[in-house]
mmCIF file of C-alpha atoms in Angstrom:
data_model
loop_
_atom_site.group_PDB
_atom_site.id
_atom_site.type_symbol
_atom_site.label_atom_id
_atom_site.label_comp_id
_atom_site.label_asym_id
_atom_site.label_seq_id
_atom_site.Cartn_x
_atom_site.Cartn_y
_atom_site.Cartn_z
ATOM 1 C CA UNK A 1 10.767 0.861 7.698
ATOM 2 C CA UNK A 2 8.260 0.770 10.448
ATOM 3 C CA UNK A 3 6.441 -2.805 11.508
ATOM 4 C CA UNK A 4 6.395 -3.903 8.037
ATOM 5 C CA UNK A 5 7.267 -7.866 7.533
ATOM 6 C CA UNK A 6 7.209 -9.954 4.038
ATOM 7 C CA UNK A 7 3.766 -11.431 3.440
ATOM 8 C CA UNK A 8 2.820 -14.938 3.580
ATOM 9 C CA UNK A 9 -0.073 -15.564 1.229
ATOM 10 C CA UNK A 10 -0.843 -12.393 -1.170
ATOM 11 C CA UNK A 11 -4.425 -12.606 -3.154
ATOM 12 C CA UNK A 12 -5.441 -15.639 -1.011
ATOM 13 C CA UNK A 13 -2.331 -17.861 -2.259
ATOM 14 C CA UNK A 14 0.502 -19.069 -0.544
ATOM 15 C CA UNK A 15 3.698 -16.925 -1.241
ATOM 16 C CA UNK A 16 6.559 -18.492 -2.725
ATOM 17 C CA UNK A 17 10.298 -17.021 -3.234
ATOM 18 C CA UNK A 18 12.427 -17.573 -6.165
ATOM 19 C CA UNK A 19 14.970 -18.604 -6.226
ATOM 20 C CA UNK A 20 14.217 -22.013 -5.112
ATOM 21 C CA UNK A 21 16.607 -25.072 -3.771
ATOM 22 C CA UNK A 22 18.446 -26.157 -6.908
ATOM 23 C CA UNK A 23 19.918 -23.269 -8.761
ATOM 24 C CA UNK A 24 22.482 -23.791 -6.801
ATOM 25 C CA UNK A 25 23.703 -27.426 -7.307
ATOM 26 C CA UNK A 26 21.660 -28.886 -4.519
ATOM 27 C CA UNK A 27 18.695 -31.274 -4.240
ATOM 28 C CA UNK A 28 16.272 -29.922 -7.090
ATOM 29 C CA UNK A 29 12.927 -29.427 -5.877
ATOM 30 C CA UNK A 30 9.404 -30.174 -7.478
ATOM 31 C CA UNK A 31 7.650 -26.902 -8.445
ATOM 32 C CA UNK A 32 4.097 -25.704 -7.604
ATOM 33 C CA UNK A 33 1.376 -25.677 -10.529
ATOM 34 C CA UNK A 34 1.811 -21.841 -11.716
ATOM 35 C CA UNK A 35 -1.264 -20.854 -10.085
ATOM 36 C CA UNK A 36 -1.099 -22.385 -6.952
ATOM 37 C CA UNK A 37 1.301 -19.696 -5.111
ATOM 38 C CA UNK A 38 1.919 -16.224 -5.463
ATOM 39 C CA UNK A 39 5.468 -15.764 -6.682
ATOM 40 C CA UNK A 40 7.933 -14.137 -5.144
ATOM 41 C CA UNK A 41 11.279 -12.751 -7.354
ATOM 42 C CA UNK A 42 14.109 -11.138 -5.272
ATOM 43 C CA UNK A 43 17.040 -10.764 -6.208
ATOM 44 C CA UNK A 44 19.456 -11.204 -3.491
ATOM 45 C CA UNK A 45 22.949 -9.475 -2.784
ATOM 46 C CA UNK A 46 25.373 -10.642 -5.390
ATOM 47 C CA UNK A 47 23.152 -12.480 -7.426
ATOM 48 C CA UNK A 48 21.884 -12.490 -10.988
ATOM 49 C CA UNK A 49 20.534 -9.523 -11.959
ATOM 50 C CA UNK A 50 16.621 -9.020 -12.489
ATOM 51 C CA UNK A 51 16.592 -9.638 -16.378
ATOM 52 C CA UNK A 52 18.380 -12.955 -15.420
ATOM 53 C CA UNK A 53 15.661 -13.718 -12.406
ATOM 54 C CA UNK A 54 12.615 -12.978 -14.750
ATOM 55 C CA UNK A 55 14.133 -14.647 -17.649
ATOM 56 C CA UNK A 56 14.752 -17.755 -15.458
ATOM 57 C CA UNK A 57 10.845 -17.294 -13.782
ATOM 58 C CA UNK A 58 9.702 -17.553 -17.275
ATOM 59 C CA UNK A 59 11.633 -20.731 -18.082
ATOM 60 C CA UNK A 60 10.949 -22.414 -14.703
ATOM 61 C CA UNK A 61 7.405 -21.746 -14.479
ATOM 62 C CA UNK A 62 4.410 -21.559 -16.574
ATOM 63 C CA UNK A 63 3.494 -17.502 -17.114
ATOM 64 C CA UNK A 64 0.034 -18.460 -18.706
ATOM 65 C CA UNK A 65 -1.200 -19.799 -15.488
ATOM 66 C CA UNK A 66 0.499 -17.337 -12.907
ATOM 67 C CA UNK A 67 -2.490 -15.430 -10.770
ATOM 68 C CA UNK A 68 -0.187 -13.288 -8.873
ATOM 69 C CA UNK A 69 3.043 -12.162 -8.457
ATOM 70 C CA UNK A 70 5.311 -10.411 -6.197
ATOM 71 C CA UNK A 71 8.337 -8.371 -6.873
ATOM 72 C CA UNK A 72 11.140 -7.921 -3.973
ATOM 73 C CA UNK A 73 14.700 -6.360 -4.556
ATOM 74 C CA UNK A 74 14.995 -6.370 -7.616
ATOM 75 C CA UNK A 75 18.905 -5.038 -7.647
ATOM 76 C CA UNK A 76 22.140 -7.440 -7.100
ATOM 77 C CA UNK A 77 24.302 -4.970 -4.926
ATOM 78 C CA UNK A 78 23.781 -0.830 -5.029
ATOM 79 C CA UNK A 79 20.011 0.253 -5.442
ATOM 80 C CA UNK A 80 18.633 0.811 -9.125
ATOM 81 C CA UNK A 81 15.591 2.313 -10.284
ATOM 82 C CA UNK A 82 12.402 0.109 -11.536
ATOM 83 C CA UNK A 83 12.207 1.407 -14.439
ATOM 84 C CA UNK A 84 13.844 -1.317 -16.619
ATOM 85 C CA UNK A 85 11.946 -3.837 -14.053
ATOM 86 C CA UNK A 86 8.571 -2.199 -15.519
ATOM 87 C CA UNK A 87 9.573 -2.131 -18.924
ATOM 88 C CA UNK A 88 10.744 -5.525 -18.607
ATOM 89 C CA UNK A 89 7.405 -6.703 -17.193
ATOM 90 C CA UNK A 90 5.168 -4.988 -19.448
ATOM 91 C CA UNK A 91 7.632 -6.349 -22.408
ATOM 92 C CA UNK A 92 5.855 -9.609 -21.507
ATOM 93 C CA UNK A 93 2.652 -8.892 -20.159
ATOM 94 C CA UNK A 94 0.749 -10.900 -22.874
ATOM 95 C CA UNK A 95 2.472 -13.985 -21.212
ATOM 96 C CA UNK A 96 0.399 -13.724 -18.201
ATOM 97 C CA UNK A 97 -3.226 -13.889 -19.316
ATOM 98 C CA UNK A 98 -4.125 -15.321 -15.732
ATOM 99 C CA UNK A 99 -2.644 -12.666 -13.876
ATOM 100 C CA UNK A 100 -4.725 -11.373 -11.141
ATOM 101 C CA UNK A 101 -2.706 -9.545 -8.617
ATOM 102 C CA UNK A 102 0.814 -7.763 -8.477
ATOM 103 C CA UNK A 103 2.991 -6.342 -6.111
ATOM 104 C CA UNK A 104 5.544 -3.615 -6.401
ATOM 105 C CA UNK A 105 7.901 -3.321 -4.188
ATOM 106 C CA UNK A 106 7.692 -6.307 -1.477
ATOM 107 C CA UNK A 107 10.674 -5.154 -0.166
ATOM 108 C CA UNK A 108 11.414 -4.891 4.296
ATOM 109 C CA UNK A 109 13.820 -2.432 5.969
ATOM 110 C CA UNK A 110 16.628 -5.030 5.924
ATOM 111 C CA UNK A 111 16.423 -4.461 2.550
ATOM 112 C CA UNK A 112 15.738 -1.228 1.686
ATOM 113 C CA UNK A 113 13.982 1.393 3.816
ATOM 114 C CA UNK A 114 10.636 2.517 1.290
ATOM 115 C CA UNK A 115 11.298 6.500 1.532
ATOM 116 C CA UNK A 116 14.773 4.698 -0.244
ATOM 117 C CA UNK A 117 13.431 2.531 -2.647
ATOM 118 C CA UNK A 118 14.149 3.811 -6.119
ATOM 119 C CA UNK A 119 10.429 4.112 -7.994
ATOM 120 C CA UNK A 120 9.167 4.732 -11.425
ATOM 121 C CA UNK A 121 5.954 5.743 -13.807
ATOM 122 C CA UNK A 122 3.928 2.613 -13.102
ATOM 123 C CA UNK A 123 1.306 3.607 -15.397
ATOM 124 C CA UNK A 124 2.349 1.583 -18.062
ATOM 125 C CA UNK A 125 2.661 -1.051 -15.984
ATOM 126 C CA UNK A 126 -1.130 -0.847 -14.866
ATOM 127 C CA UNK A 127 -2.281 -0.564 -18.608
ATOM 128 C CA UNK A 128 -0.694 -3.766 -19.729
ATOM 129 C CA UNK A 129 -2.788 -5.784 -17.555
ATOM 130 C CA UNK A 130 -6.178 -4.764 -17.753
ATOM 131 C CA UNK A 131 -7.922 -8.239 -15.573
ATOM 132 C CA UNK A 132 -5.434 -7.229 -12.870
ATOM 133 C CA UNK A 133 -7.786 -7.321 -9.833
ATOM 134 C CA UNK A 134 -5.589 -6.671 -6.814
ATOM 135 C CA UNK A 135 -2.388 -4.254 -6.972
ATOM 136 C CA UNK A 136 0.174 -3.027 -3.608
ATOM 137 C CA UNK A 137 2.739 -0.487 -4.386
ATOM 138 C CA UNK A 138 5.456 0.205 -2.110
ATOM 139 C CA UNK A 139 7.822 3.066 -1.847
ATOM 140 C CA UNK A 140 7.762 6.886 -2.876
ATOM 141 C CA UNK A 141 9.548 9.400 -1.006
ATOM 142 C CA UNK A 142 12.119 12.241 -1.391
ATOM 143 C CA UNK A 143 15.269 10.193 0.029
ATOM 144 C CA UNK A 144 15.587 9.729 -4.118
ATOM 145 C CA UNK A 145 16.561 11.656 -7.301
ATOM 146 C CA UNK A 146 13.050 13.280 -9.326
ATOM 147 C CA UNK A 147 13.465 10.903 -12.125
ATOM 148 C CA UNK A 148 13.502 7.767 -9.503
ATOM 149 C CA UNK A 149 10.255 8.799 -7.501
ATOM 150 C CA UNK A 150 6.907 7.099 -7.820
ATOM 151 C CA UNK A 151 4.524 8.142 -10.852
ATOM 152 C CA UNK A 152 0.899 7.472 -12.222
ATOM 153 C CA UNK A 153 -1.002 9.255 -14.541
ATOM 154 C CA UNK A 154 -4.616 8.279 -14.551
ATOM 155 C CA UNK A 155 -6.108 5.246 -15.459
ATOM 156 C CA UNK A 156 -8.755 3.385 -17.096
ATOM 157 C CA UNK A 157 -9.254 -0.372 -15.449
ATOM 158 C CA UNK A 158 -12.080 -2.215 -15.580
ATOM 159 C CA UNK A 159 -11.289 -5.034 -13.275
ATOM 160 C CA UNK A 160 -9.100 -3.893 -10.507
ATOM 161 C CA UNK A 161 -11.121 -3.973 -7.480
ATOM 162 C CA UNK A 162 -8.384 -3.595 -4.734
ATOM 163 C CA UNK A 163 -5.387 -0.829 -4.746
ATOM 164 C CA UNK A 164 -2.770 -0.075 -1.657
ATOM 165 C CA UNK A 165 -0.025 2.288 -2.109
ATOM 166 C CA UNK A 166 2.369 1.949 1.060
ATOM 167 C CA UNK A 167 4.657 5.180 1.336
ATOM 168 C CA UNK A 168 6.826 7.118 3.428
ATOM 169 C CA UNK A 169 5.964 10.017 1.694
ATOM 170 C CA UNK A 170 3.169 9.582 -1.354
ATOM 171 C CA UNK A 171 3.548 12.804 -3.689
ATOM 172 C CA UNK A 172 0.139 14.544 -4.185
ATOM 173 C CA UNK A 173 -0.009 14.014 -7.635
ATOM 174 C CA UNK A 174 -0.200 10.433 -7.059
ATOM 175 C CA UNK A 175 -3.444 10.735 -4.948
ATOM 176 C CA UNK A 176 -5.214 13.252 -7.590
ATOM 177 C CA UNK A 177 -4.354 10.452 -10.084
ATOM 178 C CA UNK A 178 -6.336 8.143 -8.649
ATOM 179 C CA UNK A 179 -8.933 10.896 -7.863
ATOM 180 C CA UNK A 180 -9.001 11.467 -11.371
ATOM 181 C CA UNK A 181 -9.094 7.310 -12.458
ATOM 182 C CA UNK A 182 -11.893 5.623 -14.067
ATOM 183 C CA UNK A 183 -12.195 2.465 -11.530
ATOM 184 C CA UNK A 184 -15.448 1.041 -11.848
ATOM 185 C CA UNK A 185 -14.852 -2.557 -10.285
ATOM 186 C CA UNK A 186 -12.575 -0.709 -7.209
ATOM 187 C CA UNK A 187 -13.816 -1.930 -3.528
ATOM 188 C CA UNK A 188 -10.825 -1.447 -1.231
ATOM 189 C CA UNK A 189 -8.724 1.572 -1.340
ATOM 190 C CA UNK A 190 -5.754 2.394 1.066
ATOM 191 C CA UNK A 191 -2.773 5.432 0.932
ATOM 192 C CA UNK A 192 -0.097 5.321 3.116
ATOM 193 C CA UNK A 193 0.647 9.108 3.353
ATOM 194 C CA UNK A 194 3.766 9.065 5.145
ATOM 195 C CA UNK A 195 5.619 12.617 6.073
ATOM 196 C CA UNK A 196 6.508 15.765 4.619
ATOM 197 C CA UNK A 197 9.873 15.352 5.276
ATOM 198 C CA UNK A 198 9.978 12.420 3.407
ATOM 199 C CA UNK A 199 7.773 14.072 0.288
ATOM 200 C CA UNK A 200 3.956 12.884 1.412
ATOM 201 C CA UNK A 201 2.726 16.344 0.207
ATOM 202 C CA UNK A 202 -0.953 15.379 -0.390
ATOM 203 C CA UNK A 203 -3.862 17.483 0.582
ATOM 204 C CA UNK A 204 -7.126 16.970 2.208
ATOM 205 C CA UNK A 205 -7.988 18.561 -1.199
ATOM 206 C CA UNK A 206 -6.104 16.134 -2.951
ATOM 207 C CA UNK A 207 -8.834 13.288 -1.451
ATOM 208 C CA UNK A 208 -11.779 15.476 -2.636
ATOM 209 C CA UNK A 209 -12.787 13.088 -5.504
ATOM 210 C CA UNK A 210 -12.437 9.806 -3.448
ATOM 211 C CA UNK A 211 -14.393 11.543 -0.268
ATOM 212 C CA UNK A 212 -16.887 12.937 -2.413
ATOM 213 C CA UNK A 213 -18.179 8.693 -3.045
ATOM 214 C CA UNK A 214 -18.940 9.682 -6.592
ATOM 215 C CA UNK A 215 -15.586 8.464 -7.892
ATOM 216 C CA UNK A 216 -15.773 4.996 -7.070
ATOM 217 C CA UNK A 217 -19.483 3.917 -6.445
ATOM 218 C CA UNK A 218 -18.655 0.399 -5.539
ATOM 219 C CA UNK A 219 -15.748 0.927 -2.771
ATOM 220 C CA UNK A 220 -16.418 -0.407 0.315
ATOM 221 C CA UNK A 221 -13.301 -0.097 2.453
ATOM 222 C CA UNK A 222 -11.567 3.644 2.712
ATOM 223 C CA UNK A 223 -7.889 3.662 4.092
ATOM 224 C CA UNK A 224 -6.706 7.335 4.762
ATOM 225 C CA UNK A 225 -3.378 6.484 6.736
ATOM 226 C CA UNK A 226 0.221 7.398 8.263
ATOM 227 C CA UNK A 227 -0.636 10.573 7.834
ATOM 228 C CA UNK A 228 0.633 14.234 9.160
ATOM 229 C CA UNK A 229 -2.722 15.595 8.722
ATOM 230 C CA UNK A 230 -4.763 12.874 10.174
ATOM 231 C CA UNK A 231 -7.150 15.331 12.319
ATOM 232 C CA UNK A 232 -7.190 17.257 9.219
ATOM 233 C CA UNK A 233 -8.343 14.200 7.528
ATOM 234 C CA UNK A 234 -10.562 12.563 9.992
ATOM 235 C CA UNK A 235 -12.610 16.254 10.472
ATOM 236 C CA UNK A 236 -13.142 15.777 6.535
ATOM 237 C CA UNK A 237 -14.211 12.141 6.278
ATOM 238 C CA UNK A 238 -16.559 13.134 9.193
ATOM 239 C CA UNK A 239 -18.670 14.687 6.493
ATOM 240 C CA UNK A 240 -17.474 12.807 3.510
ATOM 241 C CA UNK A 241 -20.361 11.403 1.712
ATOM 242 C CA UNK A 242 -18.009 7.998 0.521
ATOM 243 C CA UNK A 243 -18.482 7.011 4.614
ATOM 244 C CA UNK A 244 -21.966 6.070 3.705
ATOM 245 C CA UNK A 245 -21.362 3.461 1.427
ATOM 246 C CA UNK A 246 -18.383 2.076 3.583
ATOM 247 C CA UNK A 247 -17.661 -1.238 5.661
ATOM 248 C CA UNK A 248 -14.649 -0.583 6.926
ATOM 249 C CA UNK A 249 -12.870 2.561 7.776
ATOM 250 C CA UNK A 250 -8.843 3.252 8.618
ATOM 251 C CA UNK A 251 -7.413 6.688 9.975
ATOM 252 C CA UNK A 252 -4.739 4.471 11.211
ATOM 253 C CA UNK A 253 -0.807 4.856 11.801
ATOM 254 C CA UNK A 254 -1.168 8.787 11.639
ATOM 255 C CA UNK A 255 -0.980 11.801 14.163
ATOM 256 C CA UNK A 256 -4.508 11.543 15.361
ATOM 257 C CA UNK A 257 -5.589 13.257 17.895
ATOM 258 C CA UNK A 258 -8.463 14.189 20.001
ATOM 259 C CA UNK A 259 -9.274 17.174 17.611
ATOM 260 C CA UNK A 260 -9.971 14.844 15.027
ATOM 261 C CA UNK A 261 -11.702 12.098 17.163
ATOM 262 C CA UNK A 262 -13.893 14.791 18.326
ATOM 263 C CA UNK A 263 -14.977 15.600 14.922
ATOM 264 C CA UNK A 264 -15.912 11.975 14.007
ATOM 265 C CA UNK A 265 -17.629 11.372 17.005
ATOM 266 C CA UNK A 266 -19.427 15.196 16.330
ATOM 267 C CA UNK A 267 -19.957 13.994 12.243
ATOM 268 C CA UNK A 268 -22.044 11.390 10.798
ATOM 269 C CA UNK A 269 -22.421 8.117 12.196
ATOM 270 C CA UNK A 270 -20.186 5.447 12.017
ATOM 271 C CA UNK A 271 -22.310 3.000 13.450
ATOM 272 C CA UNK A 272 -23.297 0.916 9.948
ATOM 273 C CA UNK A 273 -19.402 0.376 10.071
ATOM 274 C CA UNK A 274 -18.235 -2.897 11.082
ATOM 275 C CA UNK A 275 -15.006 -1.781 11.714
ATOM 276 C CA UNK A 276 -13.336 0.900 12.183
ATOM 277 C CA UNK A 277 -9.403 1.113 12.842
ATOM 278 C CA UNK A 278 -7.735 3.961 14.391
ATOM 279 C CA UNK A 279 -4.474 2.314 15.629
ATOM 280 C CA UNK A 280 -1.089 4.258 15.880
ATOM 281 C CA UNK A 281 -3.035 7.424 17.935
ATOM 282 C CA UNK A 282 -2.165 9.863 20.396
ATOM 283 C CA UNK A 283 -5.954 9.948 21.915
ATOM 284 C CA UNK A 284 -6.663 11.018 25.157
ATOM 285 C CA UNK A 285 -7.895 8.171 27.361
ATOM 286 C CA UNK A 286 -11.640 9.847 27.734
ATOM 287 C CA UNK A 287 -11.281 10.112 24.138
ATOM 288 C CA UNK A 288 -10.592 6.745 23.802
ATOM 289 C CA UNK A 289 -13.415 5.616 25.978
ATOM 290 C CA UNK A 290 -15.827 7.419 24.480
ATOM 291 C CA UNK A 291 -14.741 5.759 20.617
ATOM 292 C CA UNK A 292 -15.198 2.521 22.881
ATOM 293 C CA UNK A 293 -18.730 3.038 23.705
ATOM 294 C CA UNK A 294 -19.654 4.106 20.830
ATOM 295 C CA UNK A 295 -18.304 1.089 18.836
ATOM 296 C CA UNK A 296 -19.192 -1.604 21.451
ATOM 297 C CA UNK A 297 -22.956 -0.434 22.000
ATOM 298 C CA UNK A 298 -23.297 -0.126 17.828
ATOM 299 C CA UNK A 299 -21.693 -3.628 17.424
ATOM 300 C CA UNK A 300 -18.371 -2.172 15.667
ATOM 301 C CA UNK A 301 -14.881 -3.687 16.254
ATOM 302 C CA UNK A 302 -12.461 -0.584 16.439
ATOM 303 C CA UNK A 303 -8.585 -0.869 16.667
ATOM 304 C CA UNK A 304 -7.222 1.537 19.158
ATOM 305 C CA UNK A 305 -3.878 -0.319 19.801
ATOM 306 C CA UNK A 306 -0.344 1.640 19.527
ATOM 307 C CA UNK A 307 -1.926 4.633 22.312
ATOM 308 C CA UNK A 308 0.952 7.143 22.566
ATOM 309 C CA UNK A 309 1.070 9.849 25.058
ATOM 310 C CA UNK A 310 1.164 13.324 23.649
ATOM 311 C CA UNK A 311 0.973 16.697 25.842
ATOM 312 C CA UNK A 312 -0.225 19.583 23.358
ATOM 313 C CA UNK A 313 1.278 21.842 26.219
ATOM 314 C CA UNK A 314 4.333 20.980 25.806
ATOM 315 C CA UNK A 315 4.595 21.685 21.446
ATOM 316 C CA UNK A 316 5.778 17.908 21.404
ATOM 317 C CA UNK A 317 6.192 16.057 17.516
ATOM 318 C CA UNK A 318 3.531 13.874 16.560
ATOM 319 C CA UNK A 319 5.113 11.053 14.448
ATOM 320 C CA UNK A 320 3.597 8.416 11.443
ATOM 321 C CA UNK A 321 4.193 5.095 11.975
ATOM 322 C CA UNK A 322 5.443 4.942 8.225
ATOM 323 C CA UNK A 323 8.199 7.614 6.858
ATOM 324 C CA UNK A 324 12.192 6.828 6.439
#
């Protein structure tokens, strides 16, 4: 897993891992107000299992006042599926009324590489908390068995205004689902695509709803990234009508190229942007300069870190920076 670190504050709070100094014999420690932090459960090697870490979350802290919460390895030794975790969770959704954000899968490649991690149907999960206003998912990817890979039907939210799905390799029918979604509230919306090898099998076709900017009328930041197909993706958004009601724009992490920078720069403009991230490229330093000039004289930061030599001529790979 590729440049990918635990976070430190998730939905504006301050993360904080169970389990905490204490459960051990030692010093006990004073806890946090439920919904100061966002929680963090992880099960490490060799310890309780995750019905014994959520039972003892729900006995340590207070689930009516928890706004967000994270979950990390949720297996004690071999790798399990998080299937039971979901069930578990949505067994006792009505115990977090103040629940705001979630996040699936904060696990690092120490842990568990995310083409690896062992997925489920989520959409359960997403039904049983219908004020949920933020929501990451990591993980999806063909290292796996079928049952064990990410799913998601559509969905009906009102209130979810923020969704990130970080992949190796996203399956297509993931991507339609959200296509298909009702999401009225949504404002941010990123895909890690990951590769092929790894099962990312969507389509530029697959993105049709979400580039069309009827889906989701109030989204204001587009992520389309680690992608294969980024020129194929980057010549579509260049006449996507969803740019127009963007802030912010990401083609980042992918196998861009100057065939797709050309078409942006030849689509429609980019300069109401105020930013516009393209890092992880293999642009061509004219390229590069002209995406420069562009941005600077229109007053929009760009991103062009992570520049990596490629030579068409020579048939070389282009790689994501996202996939095992």
């Amino acid at each position: 897993m590729t440049d990918i670190e635990h976070p430190d504050t998730f939905h504006g709070l301050p993360v904080l891992t169970l389990p905490l100094p204490g459960e051990d014999g030692s010093e006990p420690v004073t806890l946090p107000e439920a919904g100061s932090v966002a929680w963090r459960l992880d099960c490490a090697w060799e310890g309780p299992a995750f019905p014994g870490r959520w039972q003892h979350f729900l006995d340590t802290v207070d689930p009516a006042g928890v706004r967000a919460l994270l979950i990390g390895p949720w297996w004690p030794d071999d790798y399990t599926s998080f299937a039971p975790v979901a069930e578990l969770i949505v067994s006792d959704a009505a115990r977090f009324p103040a629940l705001r954000a979630l996040f699936l899968a904060d696990v690092v490649g120490e842990e568990c590489e995310v083409s690896w991690l062992e997925m489920s149907d989520i959409t359960a999960l997403v039904d049983a908390f219908p004020r949920l206003e933020e929501l990451v998912v990591r993980g999806g990817g063909d290292a796996v068995p079928e049952e064990e890979k990410l799913r998601l039907g559509p969905v009906r939210h009102p209130a979810l205004k923020s969704l990130r799905f970080e992949s190796g390799g996203l399956p297509g029918h993931v991507v339609r689902a959200i296509g298909a979604s009702e999401l009225p509230a949504l404002e941010r919306l990123e895909f890690w695509f990951g590769a092929s090898w790894y099962g990312g099998d969507a389509t530029v076709e697959d993105m049709r709803p979400v580039l069309s900017g009827g889906a989701f009328p109030r989204l204001r930041h587009l992520g389309l990234q680690n992608s294969e197909i980024q020129d194929e993706i980057a010549t579509a958004v260049a006449s996507a009508p969803v740019v127009a009601q963007l802030e912010s724009l990401s083609l980042s992490m992918g196998t861009l190229s100057d065939t797709g920078a050309l078409a942006l720069l030849g689509g429609q403009p980019l300069t109401h942007l105020t930013s516009l991230d393209l890092h992880h490229h293999y642009l061509t330093d004219p390229v590069m300069a002209r995406i420069r000039e562009m941005c600077v004289r229109e007053g929009v930061h760009v991103d062009l870190d992570e520049a990596d030599h490629w030579d068409p001529e020579d048939d070389e790979p282009r790689y994501v920076a996202v996939s095992e």
